[in-house]
Coordinates of C-alpha atoms and ligand atoms in Angstrom, one line a residue:
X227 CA 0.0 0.0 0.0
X228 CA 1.7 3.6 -1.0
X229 CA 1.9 6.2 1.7
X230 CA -0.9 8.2 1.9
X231 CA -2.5 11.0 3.6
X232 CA -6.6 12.2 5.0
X233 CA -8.3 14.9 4.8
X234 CA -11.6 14.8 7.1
X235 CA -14.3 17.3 6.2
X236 CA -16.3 18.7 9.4
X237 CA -16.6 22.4 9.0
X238 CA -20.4 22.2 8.0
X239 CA -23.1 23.4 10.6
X240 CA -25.4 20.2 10.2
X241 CA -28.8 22.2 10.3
X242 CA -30.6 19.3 9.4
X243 CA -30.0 18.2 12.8
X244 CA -31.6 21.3 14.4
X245 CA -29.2 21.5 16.9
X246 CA -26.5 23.7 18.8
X247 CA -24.1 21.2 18.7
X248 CA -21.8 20.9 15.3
X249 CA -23.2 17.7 13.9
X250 CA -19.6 16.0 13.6
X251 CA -19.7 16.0 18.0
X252 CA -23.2 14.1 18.1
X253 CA -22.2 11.5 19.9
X254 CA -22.6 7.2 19.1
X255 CA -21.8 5.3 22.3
X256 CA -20.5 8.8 24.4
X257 CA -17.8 9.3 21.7
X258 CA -18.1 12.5 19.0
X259 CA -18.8 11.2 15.7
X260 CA -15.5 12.7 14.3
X261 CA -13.4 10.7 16.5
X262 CA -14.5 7.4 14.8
X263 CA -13.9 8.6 11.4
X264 CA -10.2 9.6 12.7
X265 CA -9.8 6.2 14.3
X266 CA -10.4 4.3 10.9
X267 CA -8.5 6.1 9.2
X268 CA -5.7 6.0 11.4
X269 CA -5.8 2.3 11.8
X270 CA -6.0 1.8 8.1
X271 CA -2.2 3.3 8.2
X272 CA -2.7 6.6 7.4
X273 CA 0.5 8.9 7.6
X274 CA -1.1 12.6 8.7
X275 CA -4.7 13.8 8.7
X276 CA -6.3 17.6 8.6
X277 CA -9.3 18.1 9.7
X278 CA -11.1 20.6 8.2
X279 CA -13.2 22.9 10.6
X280 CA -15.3 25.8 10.4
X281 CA -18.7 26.0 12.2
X282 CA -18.0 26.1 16.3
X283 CA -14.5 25.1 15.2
X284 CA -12.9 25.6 18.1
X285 CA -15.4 23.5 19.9
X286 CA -14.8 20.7 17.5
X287 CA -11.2 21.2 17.4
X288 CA -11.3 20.4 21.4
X289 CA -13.7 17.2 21.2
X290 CA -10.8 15.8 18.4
X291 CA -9.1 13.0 20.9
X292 CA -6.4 12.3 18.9
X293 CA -2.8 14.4 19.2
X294 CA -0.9 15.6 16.1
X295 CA -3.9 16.4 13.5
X296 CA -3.7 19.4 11.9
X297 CA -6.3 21.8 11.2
X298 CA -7.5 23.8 8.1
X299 CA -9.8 26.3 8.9
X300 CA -12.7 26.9 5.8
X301 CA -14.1 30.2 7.3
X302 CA -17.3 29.9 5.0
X303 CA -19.4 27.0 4.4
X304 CA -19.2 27.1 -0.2
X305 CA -19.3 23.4 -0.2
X306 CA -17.2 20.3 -0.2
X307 CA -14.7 21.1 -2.8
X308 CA -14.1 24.1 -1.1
X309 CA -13.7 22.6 2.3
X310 CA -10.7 20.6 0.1
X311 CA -9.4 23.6 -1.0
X312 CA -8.6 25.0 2.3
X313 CA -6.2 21.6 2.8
X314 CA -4.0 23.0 -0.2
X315 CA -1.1 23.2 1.8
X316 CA -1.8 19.8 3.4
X317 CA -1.3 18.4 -0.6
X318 CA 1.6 16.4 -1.8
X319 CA 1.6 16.0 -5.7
X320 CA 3.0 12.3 -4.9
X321 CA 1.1 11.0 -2.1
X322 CA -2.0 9.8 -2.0
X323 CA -5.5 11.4 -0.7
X324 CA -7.8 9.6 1.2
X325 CA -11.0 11.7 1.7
X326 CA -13.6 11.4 4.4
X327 CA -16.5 13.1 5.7
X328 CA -16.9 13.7 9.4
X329 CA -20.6 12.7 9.5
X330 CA -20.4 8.8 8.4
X331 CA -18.6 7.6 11.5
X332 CA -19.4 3.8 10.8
X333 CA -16.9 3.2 8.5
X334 CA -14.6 0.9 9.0
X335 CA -11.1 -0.2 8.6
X336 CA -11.9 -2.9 6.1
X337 CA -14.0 -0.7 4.0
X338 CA -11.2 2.1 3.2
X339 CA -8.7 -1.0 2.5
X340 CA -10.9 -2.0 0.2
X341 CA -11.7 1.0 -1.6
X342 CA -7.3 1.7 -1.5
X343 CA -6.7 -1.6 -2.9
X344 CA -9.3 -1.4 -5.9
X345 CA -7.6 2.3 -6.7
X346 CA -4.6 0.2 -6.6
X347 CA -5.1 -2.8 -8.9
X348 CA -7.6 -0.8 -11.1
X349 CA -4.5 1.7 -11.5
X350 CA -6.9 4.9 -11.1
X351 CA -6.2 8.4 -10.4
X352 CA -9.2 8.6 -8.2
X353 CA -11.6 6.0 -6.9
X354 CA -14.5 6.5 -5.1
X355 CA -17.1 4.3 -3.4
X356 CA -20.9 4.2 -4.5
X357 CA -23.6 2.0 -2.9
X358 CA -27.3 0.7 -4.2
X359 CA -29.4 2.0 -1.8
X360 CA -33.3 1.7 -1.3
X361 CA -33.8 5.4 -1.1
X362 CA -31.7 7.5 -3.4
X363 CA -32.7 11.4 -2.0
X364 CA -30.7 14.0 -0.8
X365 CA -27.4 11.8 -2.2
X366 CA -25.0 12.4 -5.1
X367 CA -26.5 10.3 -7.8
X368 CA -24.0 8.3 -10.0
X369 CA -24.6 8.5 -13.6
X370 CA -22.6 6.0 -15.7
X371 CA -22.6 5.3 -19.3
X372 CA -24.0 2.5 -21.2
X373 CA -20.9 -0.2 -20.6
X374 CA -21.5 1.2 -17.1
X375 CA -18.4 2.9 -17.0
X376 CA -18.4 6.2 -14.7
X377 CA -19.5 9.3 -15.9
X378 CA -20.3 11.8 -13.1
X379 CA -21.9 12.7 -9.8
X380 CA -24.9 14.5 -9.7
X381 CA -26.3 15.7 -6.6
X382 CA -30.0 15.4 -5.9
X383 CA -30.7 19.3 -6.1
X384 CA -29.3 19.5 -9.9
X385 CA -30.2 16.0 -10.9
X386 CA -33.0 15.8 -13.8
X387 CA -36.1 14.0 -12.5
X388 CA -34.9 10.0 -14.3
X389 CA -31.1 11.1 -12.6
X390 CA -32.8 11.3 -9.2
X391 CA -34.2 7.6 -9.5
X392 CA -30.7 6.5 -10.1
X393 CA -29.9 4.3 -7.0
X394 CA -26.8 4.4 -7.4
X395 CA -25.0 6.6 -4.7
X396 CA -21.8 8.2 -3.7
X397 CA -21.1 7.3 -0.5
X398 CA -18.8 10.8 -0.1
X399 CA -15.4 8.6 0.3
X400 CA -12.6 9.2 -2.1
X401 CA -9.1 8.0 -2.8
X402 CA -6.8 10.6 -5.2
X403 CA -3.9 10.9 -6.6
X404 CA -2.5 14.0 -5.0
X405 CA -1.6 15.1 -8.3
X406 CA -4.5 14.6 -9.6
X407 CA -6.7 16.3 -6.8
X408 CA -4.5 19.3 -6.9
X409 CA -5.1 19.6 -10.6
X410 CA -8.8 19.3 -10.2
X411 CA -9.3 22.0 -7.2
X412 CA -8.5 24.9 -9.3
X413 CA -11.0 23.8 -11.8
X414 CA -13.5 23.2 -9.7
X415 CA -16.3 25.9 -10.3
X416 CA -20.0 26.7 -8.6
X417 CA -22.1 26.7 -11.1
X418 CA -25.3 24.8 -9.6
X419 CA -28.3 24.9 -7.7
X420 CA -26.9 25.3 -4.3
X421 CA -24.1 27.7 -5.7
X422 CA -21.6 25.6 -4.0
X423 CA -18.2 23.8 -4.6
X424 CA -19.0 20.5 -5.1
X425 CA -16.0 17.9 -4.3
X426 CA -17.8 14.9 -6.3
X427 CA -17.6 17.3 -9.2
X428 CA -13.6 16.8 -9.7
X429 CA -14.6 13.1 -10.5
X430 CA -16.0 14.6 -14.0
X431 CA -13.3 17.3 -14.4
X432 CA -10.6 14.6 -14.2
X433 CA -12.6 12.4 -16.2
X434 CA -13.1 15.1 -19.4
X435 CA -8.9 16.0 -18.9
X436 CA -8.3 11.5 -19.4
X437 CA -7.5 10.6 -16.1
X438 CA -8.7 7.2 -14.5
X439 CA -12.0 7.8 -12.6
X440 CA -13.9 4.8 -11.0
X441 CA -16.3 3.8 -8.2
X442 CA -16.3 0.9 -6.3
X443 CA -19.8 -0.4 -5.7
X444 CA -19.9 -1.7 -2.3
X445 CA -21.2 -4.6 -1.0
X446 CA -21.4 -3.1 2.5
X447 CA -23.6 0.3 2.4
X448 CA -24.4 0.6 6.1
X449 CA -20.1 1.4 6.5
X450 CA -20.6 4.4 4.8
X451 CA -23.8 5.7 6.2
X452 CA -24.0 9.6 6.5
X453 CA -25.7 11.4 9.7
X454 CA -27.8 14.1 9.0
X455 CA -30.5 14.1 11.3
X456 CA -30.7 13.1 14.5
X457 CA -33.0 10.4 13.1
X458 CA -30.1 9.0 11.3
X459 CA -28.1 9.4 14.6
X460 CA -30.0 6.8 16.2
X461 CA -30.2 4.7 13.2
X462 CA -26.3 4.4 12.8
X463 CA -25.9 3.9 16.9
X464 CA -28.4 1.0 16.2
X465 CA -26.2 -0.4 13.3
X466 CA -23.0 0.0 15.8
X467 CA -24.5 -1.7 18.2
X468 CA -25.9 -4.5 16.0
X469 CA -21.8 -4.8 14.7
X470 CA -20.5 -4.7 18.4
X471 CA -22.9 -6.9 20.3
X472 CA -22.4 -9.4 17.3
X473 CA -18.2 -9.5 18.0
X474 CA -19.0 -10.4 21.7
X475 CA -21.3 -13.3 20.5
X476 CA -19.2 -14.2 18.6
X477 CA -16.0 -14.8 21.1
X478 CA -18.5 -16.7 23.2
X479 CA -20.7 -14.0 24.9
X480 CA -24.1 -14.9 25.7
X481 CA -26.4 -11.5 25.1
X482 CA -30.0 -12.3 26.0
X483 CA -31.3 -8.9 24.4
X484 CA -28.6 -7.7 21.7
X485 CA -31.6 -5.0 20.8
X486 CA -32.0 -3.6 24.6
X487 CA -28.1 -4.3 25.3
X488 CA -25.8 -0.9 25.0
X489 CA -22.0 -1.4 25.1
X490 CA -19.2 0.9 23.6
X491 CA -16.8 -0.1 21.6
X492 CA -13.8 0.0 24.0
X493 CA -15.6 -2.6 26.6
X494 CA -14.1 -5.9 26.8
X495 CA -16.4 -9.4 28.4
X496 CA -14.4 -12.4 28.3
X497 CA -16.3 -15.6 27.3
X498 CA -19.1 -17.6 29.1
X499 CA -20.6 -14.0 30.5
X500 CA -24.0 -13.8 30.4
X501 CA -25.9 -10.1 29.5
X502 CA -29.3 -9.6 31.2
X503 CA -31.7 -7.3 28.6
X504 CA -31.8 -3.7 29.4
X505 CA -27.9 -3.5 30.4
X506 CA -25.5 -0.4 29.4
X507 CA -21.8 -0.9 29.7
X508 CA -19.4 2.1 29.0
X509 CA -16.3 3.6 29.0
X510 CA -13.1 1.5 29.8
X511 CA -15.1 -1.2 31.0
X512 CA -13.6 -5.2 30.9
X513 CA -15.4 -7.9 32.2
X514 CA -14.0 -11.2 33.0
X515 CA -15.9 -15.0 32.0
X516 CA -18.4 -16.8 33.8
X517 CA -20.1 -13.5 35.0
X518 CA -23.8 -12.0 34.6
X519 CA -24.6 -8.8 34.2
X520 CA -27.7 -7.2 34.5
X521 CA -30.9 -7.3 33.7
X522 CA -31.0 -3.4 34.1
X523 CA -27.5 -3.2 34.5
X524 CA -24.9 -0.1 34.0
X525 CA -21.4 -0.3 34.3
X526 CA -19.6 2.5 33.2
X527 CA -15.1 2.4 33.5
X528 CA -15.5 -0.4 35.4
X529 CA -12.8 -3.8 35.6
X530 CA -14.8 -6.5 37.1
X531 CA -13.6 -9.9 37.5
X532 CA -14.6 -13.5 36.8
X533 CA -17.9 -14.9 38.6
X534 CA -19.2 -11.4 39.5
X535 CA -23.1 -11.3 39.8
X536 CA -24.4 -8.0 39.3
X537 CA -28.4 -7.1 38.5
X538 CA -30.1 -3.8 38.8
X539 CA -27.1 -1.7 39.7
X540 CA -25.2 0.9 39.0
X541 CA -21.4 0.8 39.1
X542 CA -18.8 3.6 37.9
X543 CA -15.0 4.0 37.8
X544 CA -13.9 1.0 40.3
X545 CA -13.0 -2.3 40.4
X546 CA -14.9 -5.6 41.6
X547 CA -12.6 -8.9 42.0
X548 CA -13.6 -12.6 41.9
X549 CA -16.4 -14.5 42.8
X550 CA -18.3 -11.3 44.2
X551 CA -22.4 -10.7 43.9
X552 CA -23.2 -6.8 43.7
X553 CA -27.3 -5.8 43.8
X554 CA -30.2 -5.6 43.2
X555 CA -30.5 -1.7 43.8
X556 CA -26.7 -1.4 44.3
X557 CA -24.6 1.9 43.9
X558 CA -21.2 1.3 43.4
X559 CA -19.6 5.0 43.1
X560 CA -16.4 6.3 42.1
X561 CA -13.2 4.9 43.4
X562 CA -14.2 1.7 45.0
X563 CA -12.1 -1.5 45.0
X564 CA -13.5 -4.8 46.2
X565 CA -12.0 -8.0 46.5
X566 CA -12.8 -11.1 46.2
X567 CA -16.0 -12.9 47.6
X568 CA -17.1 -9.6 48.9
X569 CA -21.5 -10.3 48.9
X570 CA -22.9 -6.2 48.1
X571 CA -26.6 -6.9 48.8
X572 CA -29.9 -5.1 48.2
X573 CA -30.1 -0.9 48.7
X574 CA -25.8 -0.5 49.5
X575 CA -24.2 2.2 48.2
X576 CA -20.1 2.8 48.2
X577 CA -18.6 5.1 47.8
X578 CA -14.4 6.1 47.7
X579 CA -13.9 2.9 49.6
X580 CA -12.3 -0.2 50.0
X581 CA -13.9 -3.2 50.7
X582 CA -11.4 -6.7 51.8
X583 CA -11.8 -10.1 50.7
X584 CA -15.1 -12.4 52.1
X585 CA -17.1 -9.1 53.3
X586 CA -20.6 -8.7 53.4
X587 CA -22.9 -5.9 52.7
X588 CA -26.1 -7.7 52.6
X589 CA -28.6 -4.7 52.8
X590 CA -29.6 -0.9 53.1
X591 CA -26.4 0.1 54.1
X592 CA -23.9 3.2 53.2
X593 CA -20.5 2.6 53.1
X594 CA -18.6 5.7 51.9
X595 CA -14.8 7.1 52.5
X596 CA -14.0 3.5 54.6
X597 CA -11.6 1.2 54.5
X598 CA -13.2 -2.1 55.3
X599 CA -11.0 -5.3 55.9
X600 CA -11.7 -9.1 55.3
X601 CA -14.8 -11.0 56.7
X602 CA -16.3 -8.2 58.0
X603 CA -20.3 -8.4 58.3
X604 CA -22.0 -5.2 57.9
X605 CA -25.5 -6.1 59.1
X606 CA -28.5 -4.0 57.8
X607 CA -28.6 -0.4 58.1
X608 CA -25.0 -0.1 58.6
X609 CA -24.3 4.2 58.0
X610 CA -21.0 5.3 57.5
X611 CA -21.2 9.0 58.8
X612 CA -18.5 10.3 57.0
X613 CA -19.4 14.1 56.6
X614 CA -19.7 16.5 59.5
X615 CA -20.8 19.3 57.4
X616 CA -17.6 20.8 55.7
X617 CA -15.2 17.8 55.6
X618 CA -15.4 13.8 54.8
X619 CA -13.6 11.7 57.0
X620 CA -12.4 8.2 57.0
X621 CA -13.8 5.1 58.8
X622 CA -11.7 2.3 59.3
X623 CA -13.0 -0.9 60.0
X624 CA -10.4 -4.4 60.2
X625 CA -11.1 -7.5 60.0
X626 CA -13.3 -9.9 61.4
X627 CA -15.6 -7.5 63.1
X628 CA -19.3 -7.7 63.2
X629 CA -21.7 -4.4 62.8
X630 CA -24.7 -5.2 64.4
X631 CA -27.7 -3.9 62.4
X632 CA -29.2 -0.3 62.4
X633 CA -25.6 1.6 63.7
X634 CA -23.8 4.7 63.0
X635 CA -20.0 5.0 62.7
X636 CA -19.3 8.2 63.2
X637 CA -16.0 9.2 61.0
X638 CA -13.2 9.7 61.9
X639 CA -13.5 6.5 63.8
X640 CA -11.3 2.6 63.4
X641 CA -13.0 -0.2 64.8
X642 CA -10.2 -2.7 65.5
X643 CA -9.7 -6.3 64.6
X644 CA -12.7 -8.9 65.7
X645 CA -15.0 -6.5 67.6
X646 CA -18.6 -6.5 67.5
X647 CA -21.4 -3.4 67.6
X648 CA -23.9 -3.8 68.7
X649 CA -26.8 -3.2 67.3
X650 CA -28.2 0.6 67.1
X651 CA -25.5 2.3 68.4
X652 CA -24.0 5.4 67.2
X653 CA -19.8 4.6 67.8
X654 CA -18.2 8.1 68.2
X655 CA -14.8 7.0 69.2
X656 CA -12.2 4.1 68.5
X657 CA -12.9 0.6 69.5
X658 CA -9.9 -1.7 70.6
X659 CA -9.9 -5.5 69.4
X660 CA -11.9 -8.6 70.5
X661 CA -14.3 -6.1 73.3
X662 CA -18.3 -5.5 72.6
X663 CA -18.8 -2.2 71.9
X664 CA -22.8 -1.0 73.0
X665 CA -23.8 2.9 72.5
X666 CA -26.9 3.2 72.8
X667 CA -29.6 4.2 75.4
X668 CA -30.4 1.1 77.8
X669 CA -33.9 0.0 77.6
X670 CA -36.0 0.5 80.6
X671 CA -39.3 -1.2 81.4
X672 CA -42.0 0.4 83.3
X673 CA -44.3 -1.4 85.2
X674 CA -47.9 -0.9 85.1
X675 CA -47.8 2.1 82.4
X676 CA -50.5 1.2 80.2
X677 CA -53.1 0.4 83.0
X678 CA -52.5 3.7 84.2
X679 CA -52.8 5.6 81.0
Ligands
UD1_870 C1 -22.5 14.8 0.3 C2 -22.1 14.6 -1.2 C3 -23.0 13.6 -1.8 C4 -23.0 12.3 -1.1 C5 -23.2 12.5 0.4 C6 -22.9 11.2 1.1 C7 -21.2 16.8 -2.0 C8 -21.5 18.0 -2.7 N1 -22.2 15.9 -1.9 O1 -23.7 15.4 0.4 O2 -22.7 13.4 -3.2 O3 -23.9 11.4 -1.6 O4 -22.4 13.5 0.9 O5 -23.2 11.3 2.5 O6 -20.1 16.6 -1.5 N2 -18.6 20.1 4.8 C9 -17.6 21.0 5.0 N3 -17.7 22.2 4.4 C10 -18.7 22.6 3.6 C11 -19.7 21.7 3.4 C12 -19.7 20.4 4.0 O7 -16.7 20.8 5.8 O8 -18.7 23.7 3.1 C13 -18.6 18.8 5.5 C14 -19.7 18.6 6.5 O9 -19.3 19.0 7.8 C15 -19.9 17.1 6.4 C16 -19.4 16.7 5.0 O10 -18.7 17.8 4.5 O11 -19.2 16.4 7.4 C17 -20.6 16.4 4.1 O12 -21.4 17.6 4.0 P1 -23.0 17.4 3.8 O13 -23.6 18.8 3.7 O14 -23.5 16.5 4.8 O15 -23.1 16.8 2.4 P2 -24.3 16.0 1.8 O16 -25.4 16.9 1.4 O17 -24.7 14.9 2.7
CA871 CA1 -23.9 14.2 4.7

């Protein structure tokens, strides 16, 4: 494969979307469309890309994730070809072009090396990709000659009323010669309905001056699917999901739902896992085997080991080990790590905590800012009091002890190895190892009360 260079076109407003936002930072699985248009071509082995930018550009220029891109800036919208034109510099006469729009974030590494290798054995100057699609309007219509041999792009605006049932479409992905693409810029005029510069018009222009022009018909339209409404949004997020729920059944994922089952693309769930319906998984989230998740399920950055049990929670940005069973109604918060055969039961939350091997959290209990040892029972109704008002302070409880139900430890406060609360009391200050700790009112009994009242 020859050396070759992107341009990515995302200085247009998107107004069919109706909203603030530039269209190219709508998001698919909590990630800016741009970003997977820059990720494919990147992984397809591409030497630099520019991104071209113009509406809210600085705002898109921020969403980018990727490091050393450059920019172009196309001040006014004119159209596609002039979006190009503002990459001049970003041109080299003997490197290739690979062109993509910022709104068709499905594409996919595969695609593009398909589209580079036919420009390659076809020996073109430029190469695009058309699909057959059901519904032909709003697209560039491609109009080829009787031995079916390319002939031009018209878009939907200009096209005669027997152009616009051509279904035949250009898919807005283009592979030049940077020769060639140069040559064709400065030709490129505006002469059409919408008075704009339309890229897909080089195509003819090299074609009339005897280059090589030819489109690739592809097999696979939904890679090349353009966002312009917010419709379309939520129709390319459900092909995405289709593609990424169908990898993880493939390696040996069992997904009950794939239709009501969310996960982004960077997630990772090992074999022999089992996915509840209605479960979201997000972010930098891996999953060991032999687990299940959900029903109504979200994880989001979340490492979770192998036999972890977890329905009708919520879990974000900690870590879960072995063996451990987390909900129903759970709240696992930020910064939480727990270990192996810990048992997180019905209406906990944690929070900023630790919690050791064998533990138990079996109900309606707040553990927050603590630092919980092994085999420790926390029994029901267990409070953390961990903020006085201004500051959080830390509990720490070691091992072995038992928290009788319905008590209060009152942070800061370390309840040492093997002790037991009992129940209902509020424990204000340290207690030692192996004693009983009791703070709570005694109960008195009064004789003869209710007779008398
Ligand atoms: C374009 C193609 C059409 C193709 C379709 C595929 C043109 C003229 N038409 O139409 O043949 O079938 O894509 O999806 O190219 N942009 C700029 N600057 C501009 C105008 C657009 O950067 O001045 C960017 C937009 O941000 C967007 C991309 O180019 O990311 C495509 O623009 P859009 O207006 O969506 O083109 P379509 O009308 O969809
Ligand atoms: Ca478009």
């Amino acid at each position: 494969m020859k050396p070759f260079k992107t341009i990515i076109l995302a200085a247009g407003e998107g107004s069919r979307m109706k909203s603030k936002k530039p269209k190219v930072l709508h998001k698919i699985f909590n990630e800016p469309m741009i970003n997977y248009v820059i990720k494919a071509a990147t992984e397809c082995g591409s030497e630099k890309l520019c991104v071209v930018i113009g509406h809210k550009a600085e705002e898109v220029q921020q969403a980018i994730a990727q490091k050393d891109i450059t920019f172009a800036l196309q001040k006014q919208q004119l159209g596609t070809g002039h979006a190009v034109m503002q990459a001049m510099d970003f041109l080299e006469e003997d490197k290739n072009i690979l062109i993509l729009y910022g709104d068709t974030p499905l594409i996919t590494v595969e695609s593009l090396k398909e589209l580079i290798s036919f420009h390659e054995v076809e020996n073109n100057d430029v190469s695009i990709v058309s699909a057959i699609v059901e519904d032909p309007t709003g697209y560039g219509h491609i109009i080829r000659d009787e031995q079916g041999n390319f002939l031009k792009n018209i878009e939907h605006k200009d096209a005669s009323e027997s152009e616009k049932t051509v279904q035949e479409i250009n898919t807005g992905i283009y592979y030049f010669k940077g020769s060639a693409l140069k040559e064709a810029l400065v030709k490129l005029t505006n002469d059409n309905v919408q008075g704009e510069y339309y890229l897909p018009d080089t195509l003819s222009i090299l074609l009339q001056s005897g280059y090589r022009v030819n489109a690739l018909v592809t097999k696979d339209a939904s890679a090349y699917f353009g966002v312009n409404t917010t419709v379309q949004l939520a129709q390319a997020t459900a092909i995405l999901q289709k593609r990424i729920n169908q990898k993880h059944m493939e390696n040996g994922v069992m997904i009950l739902s794939p239709e009501t089952t969310w996960i982004d693309p960077s997630v990772k769930i090992a074999a022999d896992t089992i996915i509840y319906p209605n479960t979201i998984i997000e972010g930098n989230t891996s999953i060991g085997e032999d687990c299940t998740i959900g029903p109504n399920a979200r994880l989001t950055h979340m490492m979770i080991g192998n036999d972890v049990h977890l329905q009708s929670s919520t879990a974000i940005h900690s870590s879960i080990g072995n063996h451990v069973t987390v909900g129903p109604f759970a709240y696992i918060r930020p910064d939480c790590h727990i270990a192996d055969n810990v048992k997180i039961g019905d209406f906990v939350e944690v929070k900023n905590s630790t919690v050791g091997k064998g533990t138990k959290i079996p109900h309606l209990t707040y553990i927050g800012d603590t630092d919980a040892g092994e085999k420790i029972n926390f029994g029901c109704g267990t409070i953390t009091v961990n903020y006085d008002g201004s500051t959080k302070h830390r509990t720490v409880v070691e091992d072995n002890v038992f928290v009788g139900c319905n008590a209060n430890l009152v942070a800061p406060v370390t309840i040492h190895k093997g002790s037991y609360i009992a129940a209902g009391s509020t424990i204000t200050k340290d207690v030692p190892e192996d004693v009983l700790a009791v703070a709570r009112a005694r109960q008195q009994v009064i004789n003869g009360w209710v007779k008398k009242h």
